[in-house]
Short mmCIF file of C-alpha atoms in Angstrom, two decimals:
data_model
loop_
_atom_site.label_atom_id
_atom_site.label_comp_id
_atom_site.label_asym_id
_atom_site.label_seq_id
_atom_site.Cartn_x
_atom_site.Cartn_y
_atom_site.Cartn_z
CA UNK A 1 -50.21 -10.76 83.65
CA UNK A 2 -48.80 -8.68 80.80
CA UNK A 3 -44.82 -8.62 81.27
CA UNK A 4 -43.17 -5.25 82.29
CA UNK A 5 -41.38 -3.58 80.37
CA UNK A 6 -39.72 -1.72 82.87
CA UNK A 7 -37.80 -5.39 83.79
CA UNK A 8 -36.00 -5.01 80.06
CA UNK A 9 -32.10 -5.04 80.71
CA UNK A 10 -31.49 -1.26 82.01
CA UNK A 11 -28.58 -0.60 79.62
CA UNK A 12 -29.93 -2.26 76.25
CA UNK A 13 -30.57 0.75 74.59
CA UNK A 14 -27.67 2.41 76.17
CA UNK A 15 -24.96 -0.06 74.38
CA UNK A 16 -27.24 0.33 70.97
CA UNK A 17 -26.20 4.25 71.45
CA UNK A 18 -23.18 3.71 72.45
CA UNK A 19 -22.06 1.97 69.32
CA UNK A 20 -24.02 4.44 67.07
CA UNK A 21 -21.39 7.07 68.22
CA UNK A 22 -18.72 5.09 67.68
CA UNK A 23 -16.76 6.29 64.47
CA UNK A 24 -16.30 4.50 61.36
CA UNK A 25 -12.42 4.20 60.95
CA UNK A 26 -12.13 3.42 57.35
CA UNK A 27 -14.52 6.55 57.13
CA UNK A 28 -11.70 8.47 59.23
CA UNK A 29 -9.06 7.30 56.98
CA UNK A 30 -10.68 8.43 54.24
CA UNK A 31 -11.50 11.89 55.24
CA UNK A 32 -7.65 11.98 55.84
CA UNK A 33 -6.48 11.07 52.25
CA UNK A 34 -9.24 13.61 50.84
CA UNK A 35 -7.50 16.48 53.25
CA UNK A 36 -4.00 15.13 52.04
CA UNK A 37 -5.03 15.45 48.21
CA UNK A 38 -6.53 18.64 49.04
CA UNK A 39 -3.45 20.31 50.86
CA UNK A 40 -1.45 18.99 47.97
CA UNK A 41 -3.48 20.69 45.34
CA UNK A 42 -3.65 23.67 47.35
CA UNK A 43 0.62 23.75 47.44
CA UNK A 44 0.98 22.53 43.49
CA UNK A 45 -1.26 25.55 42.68
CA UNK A 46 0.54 27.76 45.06
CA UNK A 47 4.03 27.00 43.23
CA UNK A 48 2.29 26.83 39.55
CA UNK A 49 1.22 30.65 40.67
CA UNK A 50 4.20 31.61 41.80
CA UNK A 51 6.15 30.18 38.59
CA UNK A 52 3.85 31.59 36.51
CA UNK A 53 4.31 35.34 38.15
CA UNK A 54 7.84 34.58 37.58
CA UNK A 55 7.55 33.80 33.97
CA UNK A 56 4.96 36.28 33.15
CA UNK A 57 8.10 38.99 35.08
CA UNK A 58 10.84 37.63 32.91
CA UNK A 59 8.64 38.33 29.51
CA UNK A 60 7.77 41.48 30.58
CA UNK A 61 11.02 42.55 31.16
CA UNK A 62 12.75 41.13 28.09
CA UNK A 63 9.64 42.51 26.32
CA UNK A 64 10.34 45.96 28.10
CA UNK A 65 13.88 45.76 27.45
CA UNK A 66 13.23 45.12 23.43
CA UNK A 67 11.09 47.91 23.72
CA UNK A 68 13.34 50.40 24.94
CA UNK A 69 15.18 53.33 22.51
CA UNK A 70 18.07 54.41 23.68
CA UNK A 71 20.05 57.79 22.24
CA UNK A 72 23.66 57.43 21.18
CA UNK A 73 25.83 60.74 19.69
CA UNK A 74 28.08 59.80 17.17
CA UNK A 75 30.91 62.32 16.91
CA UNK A 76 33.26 61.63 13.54
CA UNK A 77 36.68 63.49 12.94
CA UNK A 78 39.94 62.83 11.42
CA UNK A 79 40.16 59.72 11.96
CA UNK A 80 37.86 58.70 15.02
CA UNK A 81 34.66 58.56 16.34
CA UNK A 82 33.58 59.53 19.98
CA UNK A 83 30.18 57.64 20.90
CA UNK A 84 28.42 59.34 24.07
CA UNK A 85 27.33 55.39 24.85
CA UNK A 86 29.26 52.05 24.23
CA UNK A 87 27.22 49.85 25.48
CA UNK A 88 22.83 49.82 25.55
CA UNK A 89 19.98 47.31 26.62
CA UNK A 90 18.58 44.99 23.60
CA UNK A 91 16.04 47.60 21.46
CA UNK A 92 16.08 49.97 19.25
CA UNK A 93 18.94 52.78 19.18
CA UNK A 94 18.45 56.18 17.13
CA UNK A 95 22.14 56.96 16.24
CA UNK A 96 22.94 61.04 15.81
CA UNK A 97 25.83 60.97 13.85
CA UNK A 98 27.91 64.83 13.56
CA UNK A 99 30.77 65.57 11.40
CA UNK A 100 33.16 67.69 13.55
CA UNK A 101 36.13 67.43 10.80
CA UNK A 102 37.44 68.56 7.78
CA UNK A 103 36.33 66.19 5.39
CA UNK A 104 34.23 63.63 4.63
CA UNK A 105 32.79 60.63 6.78
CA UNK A 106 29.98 58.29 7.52
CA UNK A 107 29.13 55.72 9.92
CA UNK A 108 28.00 51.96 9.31
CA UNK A 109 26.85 49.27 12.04
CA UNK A 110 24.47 46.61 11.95
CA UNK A 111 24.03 46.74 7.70
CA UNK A 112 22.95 49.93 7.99
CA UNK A 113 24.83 53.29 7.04
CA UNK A 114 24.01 57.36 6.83
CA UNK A 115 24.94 59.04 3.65
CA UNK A 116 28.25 60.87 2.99
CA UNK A 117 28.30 63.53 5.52
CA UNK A 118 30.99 66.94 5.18
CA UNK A 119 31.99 69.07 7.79
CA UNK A 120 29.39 70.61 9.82
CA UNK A 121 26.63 67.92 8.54
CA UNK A 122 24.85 65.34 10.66
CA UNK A 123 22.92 62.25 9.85
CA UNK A 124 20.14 60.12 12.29
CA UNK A 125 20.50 56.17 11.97
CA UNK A 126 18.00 54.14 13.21
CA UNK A 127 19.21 50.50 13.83
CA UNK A 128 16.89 47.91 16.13
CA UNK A 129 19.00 45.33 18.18
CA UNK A 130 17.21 41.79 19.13
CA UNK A 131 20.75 40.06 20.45
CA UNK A 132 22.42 40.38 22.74
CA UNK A 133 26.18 40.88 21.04
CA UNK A 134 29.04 43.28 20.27
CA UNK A 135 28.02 45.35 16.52
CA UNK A 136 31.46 46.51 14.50
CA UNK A 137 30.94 50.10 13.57
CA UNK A 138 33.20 51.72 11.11
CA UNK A 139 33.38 54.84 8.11
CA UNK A 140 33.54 53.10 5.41
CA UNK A 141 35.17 56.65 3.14
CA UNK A 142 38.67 54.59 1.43
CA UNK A 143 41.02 53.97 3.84
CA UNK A 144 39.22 56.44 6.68
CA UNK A 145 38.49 52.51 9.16
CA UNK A 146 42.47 51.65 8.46
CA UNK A 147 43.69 54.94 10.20
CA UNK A 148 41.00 54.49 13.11
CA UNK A 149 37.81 54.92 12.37
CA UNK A 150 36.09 52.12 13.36
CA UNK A 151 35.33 50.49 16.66
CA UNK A 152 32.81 48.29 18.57
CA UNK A 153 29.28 48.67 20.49
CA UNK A 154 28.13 46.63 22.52
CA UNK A 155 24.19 45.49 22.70
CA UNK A 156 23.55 44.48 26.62
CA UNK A 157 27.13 43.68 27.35
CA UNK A 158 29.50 45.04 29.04
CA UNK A 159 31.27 48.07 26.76
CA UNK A 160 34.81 47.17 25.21
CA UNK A 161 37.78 49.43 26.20
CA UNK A 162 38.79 51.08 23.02
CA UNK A 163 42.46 51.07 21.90
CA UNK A 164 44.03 53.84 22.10
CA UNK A 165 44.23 56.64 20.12
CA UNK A 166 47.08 56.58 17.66
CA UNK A 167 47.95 59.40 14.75
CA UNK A 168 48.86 59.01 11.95
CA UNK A 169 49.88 60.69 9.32
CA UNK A 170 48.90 59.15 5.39
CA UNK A 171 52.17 59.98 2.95
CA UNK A 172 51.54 61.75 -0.07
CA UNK A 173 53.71 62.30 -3.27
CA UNK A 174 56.60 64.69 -2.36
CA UNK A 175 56.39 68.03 -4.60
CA UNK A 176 58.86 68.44 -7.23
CA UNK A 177 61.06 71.13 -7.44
CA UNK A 178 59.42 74.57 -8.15
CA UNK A 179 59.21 75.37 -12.26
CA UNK A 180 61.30 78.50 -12.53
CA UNK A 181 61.91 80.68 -15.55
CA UNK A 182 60.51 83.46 -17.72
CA UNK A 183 57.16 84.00 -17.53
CA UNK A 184 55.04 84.38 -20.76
CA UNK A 185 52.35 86.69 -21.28
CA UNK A 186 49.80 84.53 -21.84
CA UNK A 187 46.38 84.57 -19.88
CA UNK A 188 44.82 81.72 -19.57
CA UNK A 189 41.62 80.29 -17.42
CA UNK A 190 41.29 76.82 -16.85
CA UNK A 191 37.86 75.03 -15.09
CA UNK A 192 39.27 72.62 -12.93
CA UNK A 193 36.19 69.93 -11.75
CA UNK A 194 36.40 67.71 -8.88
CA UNK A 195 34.94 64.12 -8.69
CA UNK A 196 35.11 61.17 -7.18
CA UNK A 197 37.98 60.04 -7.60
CA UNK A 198 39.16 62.09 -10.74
CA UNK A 199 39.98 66.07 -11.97
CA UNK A 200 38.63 67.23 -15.17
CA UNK A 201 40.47 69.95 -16.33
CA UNK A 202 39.03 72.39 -19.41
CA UNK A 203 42.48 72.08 -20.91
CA UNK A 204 45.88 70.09 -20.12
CA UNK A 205 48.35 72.52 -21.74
CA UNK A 206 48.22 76.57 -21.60
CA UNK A 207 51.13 78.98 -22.63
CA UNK A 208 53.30 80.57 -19.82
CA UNK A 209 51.91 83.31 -18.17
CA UNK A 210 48.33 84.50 -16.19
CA UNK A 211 46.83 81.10 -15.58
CA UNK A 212 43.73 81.48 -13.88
CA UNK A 213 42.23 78.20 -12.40
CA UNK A 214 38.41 78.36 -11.23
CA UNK A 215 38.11 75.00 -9.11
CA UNK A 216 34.70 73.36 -8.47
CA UNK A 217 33.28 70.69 -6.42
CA UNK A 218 31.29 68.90 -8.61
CA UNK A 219 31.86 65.33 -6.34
CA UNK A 220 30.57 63.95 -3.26
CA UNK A 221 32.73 64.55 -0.96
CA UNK A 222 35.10 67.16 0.17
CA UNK A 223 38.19 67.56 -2.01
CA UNK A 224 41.22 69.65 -2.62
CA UNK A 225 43.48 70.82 -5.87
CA UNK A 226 46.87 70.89 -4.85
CA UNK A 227 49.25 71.75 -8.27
CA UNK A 228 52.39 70.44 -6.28
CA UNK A 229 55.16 72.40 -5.21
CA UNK A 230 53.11 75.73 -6.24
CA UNK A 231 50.08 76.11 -4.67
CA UNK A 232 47.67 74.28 -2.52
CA UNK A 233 43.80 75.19 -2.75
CA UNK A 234 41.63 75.08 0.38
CA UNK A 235 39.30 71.86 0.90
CA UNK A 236 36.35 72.45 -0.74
CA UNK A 237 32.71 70.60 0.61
CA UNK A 238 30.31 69.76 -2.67
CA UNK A 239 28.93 72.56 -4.69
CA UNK A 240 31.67 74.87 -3.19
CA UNK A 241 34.36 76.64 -5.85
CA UNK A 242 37.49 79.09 -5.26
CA UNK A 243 39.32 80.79 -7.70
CA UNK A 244 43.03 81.80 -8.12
CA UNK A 245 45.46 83.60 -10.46
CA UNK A 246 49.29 82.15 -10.30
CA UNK A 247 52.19 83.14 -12.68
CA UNK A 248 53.35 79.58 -14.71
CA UNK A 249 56.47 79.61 -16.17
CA UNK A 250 57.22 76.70 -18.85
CA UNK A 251 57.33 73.15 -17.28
CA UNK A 252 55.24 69.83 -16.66
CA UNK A 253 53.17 70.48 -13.08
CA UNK A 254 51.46 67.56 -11.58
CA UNK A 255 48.30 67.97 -9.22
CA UNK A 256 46.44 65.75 -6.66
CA UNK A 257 43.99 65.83 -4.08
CA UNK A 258 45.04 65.83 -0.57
CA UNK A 259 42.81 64.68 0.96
CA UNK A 260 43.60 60.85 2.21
CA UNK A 261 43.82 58.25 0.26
CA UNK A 262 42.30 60.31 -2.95
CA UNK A 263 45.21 60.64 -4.94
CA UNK A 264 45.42 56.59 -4.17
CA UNK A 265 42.30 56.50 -5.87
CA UNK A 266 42.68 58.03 -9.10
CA UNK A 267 42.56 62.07 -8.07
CA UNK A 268 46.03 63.04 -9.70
CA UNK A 269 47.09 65.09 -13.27
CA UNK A 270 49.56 66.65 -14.97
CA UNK A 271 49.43 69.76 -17.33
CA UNK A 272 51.90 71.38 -19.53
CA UNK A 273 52.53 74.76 -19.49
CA UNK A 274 54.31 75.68 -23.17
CA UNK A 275 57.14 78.97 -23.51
#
C-alpha cells in the first residue's frame, strides 16, 4: 500500500513560504545606508551648485564692473576744476577735460596727463582703473595745484567732499613810479618774443621817443608783456601777437609776465630807454 501523500503535515509547505517572504534585515539595513549616501550626494551637489552660481555671479559682476566706461567732464579755470563725477565703478574712465579760463592748464591723474591746453581748448584722457582707491588729480602748470587746482576721485568709493573754495590772489612786483620827462623823437620798433619762461627782446636799449613793440607768442602757453607802471598787453594764447605804439621818455623800465607764477620763473626784463 503506497503511502498518501495527502497524510504529509498540511502546513509544511506553508511554513517553507512563509519564511521565503520573510525579509533579510541586514539586506534592509543596507538598502538604508545606500538611500542615506544617496540623499547626501544629492544635498552636497545641491550646495556645490548653488556655490558655484554664486561664484560664477560674483565674477561676472566684478568682470562687468571692470568692463564698464564711465564719462567724466573735466572743467579747468583759474584755479579749480569742476568734475561732473567724483566718484565711478572700477573700469575704464574717458576724461573730457575743457579749459573755461584765461590761461593755461592741464590735468594729471593716475600717471597720465593731456597736453597744455589754452582757453577755449579741450583734451580726452583715457585712464583704466583696476582698484578700488581714491586717484589725486591735479594741473601740474607752476604753482596752478598750490592755489587749488588739484583734488581727489574716487574709484568705487564713496566721493570725498572737496574743501572749499578759497581765492586767492598771487602777488606780483609792484610797478615803479611812471618815467616822466621829455620825449625824444626817436622811432623805434622792438620784437618782443614770449617763451617759456623768458622774453627775447630785438633790442634792450632804444632812444626816447615812438617805441613801437610788436609782441609774439612764440611759447606754450598763454602769456602776457606787462612794461610796469606803463602799459599792460592783453594775454596772448600761442601763435597769437598784438602790437602797440607808446611814447618813452628816458629811464630804466622793467617788464614781466603776469600771468602766475611766470615772472617767478624767469619771465622778467629791463630795457633802457636813452635821451
Amino acid at each position: 500500500m503506497h503511502p498518501d501523500t495527502n497524510n504529509e503535515p498540511p502546513d509544511r509547505f506553508h511554513r517553507a513560504d512563509h519564511f521565503t517572504d520573510r525579509p533579510d534585515r541586514r539586506g534592509v539595513s543596507s538598502l538604508l545606508k545606500h538611500a542615506a549616501v544617496a540623499s547626501a550626494l544629492v544635498v552636497l551637489a545641491a550646495a556645490g551648485l548653488v556655490a558655484g552660481v554664486a561664484t560664477t555671479n560674483a565674477a561676472d559682476n566684478q568682470s562687468h564692473a571692470s568692463k564698464a566706461t564711465s564719462r567724466v567732464t573735466v572743467i579747468a579755470r583759474e584755479f579749480s576744476f569742476k568734475l561732473s563725477k567724483r566718484s565711478v565703478p572700477r573700469g575704464t574712465v574717458i576724461f573730457t577735460v575743457v579749459n573755461k579760463g584765461k590761461i593755461t592748464h592741464n590735468f594729471k591723474i593716475a600717471g597720465k596727463t593731456t597736453r597744455k591746453l589754452n582757453p577755449g581748448q579741450k583734451a580726452t584722457l583715457k585712464v583704466k582703473f583696476t582698484k578700488k582707491r581714491r586717484y589725486a588729480y591735479l594741473c601740474t602748470i607752476p604753482g596752478h595745484a598750490k592755489l587749488g587746482m588739484k583734488g581727489v576721485f574716487s574709484v568705487g568709493l564713496k566721493a570725498v567732499t572737496p574743501p572749499p573754495t578759497k581765492t586767492t590772489t598771487p602777488t606780483t612786483t609792484p610797478p615803479p613810479t611812471t618815467t616822466t620827462g621829455p620825449i625824444g623823437s626817436g622811432h623805434t620798433t622792438v620784437q618782443v618774443g614770449m617763451f617759456e619762461y623768458r622774453f627775447d627782446l630785438s633790442q634792450s636799449t632804444m632812444p626816447s621817443g615812438q617805441v613801437t613793440f610788436v609782441i609774439t607768442n612764440k611759447g606754450q602757453q598763454v602769456h602776457n608783456f606787462d612794461i610796469l607802471g606803463v602799459k599792460v598787453g592783453k594775454l596772448l594764447s600761442p601763435g597769437q601777437s598784438e602790437t602797440w605804439t607808446i611814447a618813452l621818455p628816458a629811464g630804466g623800465y622793467s617788464d614781466q609776465c603776469d600771468v602766475p607764477f611766470h615772472a617767478g620763473y624767469g619771465m622778467v626784463g629791463s630795457f633802457t630807454v636813452t635821451p
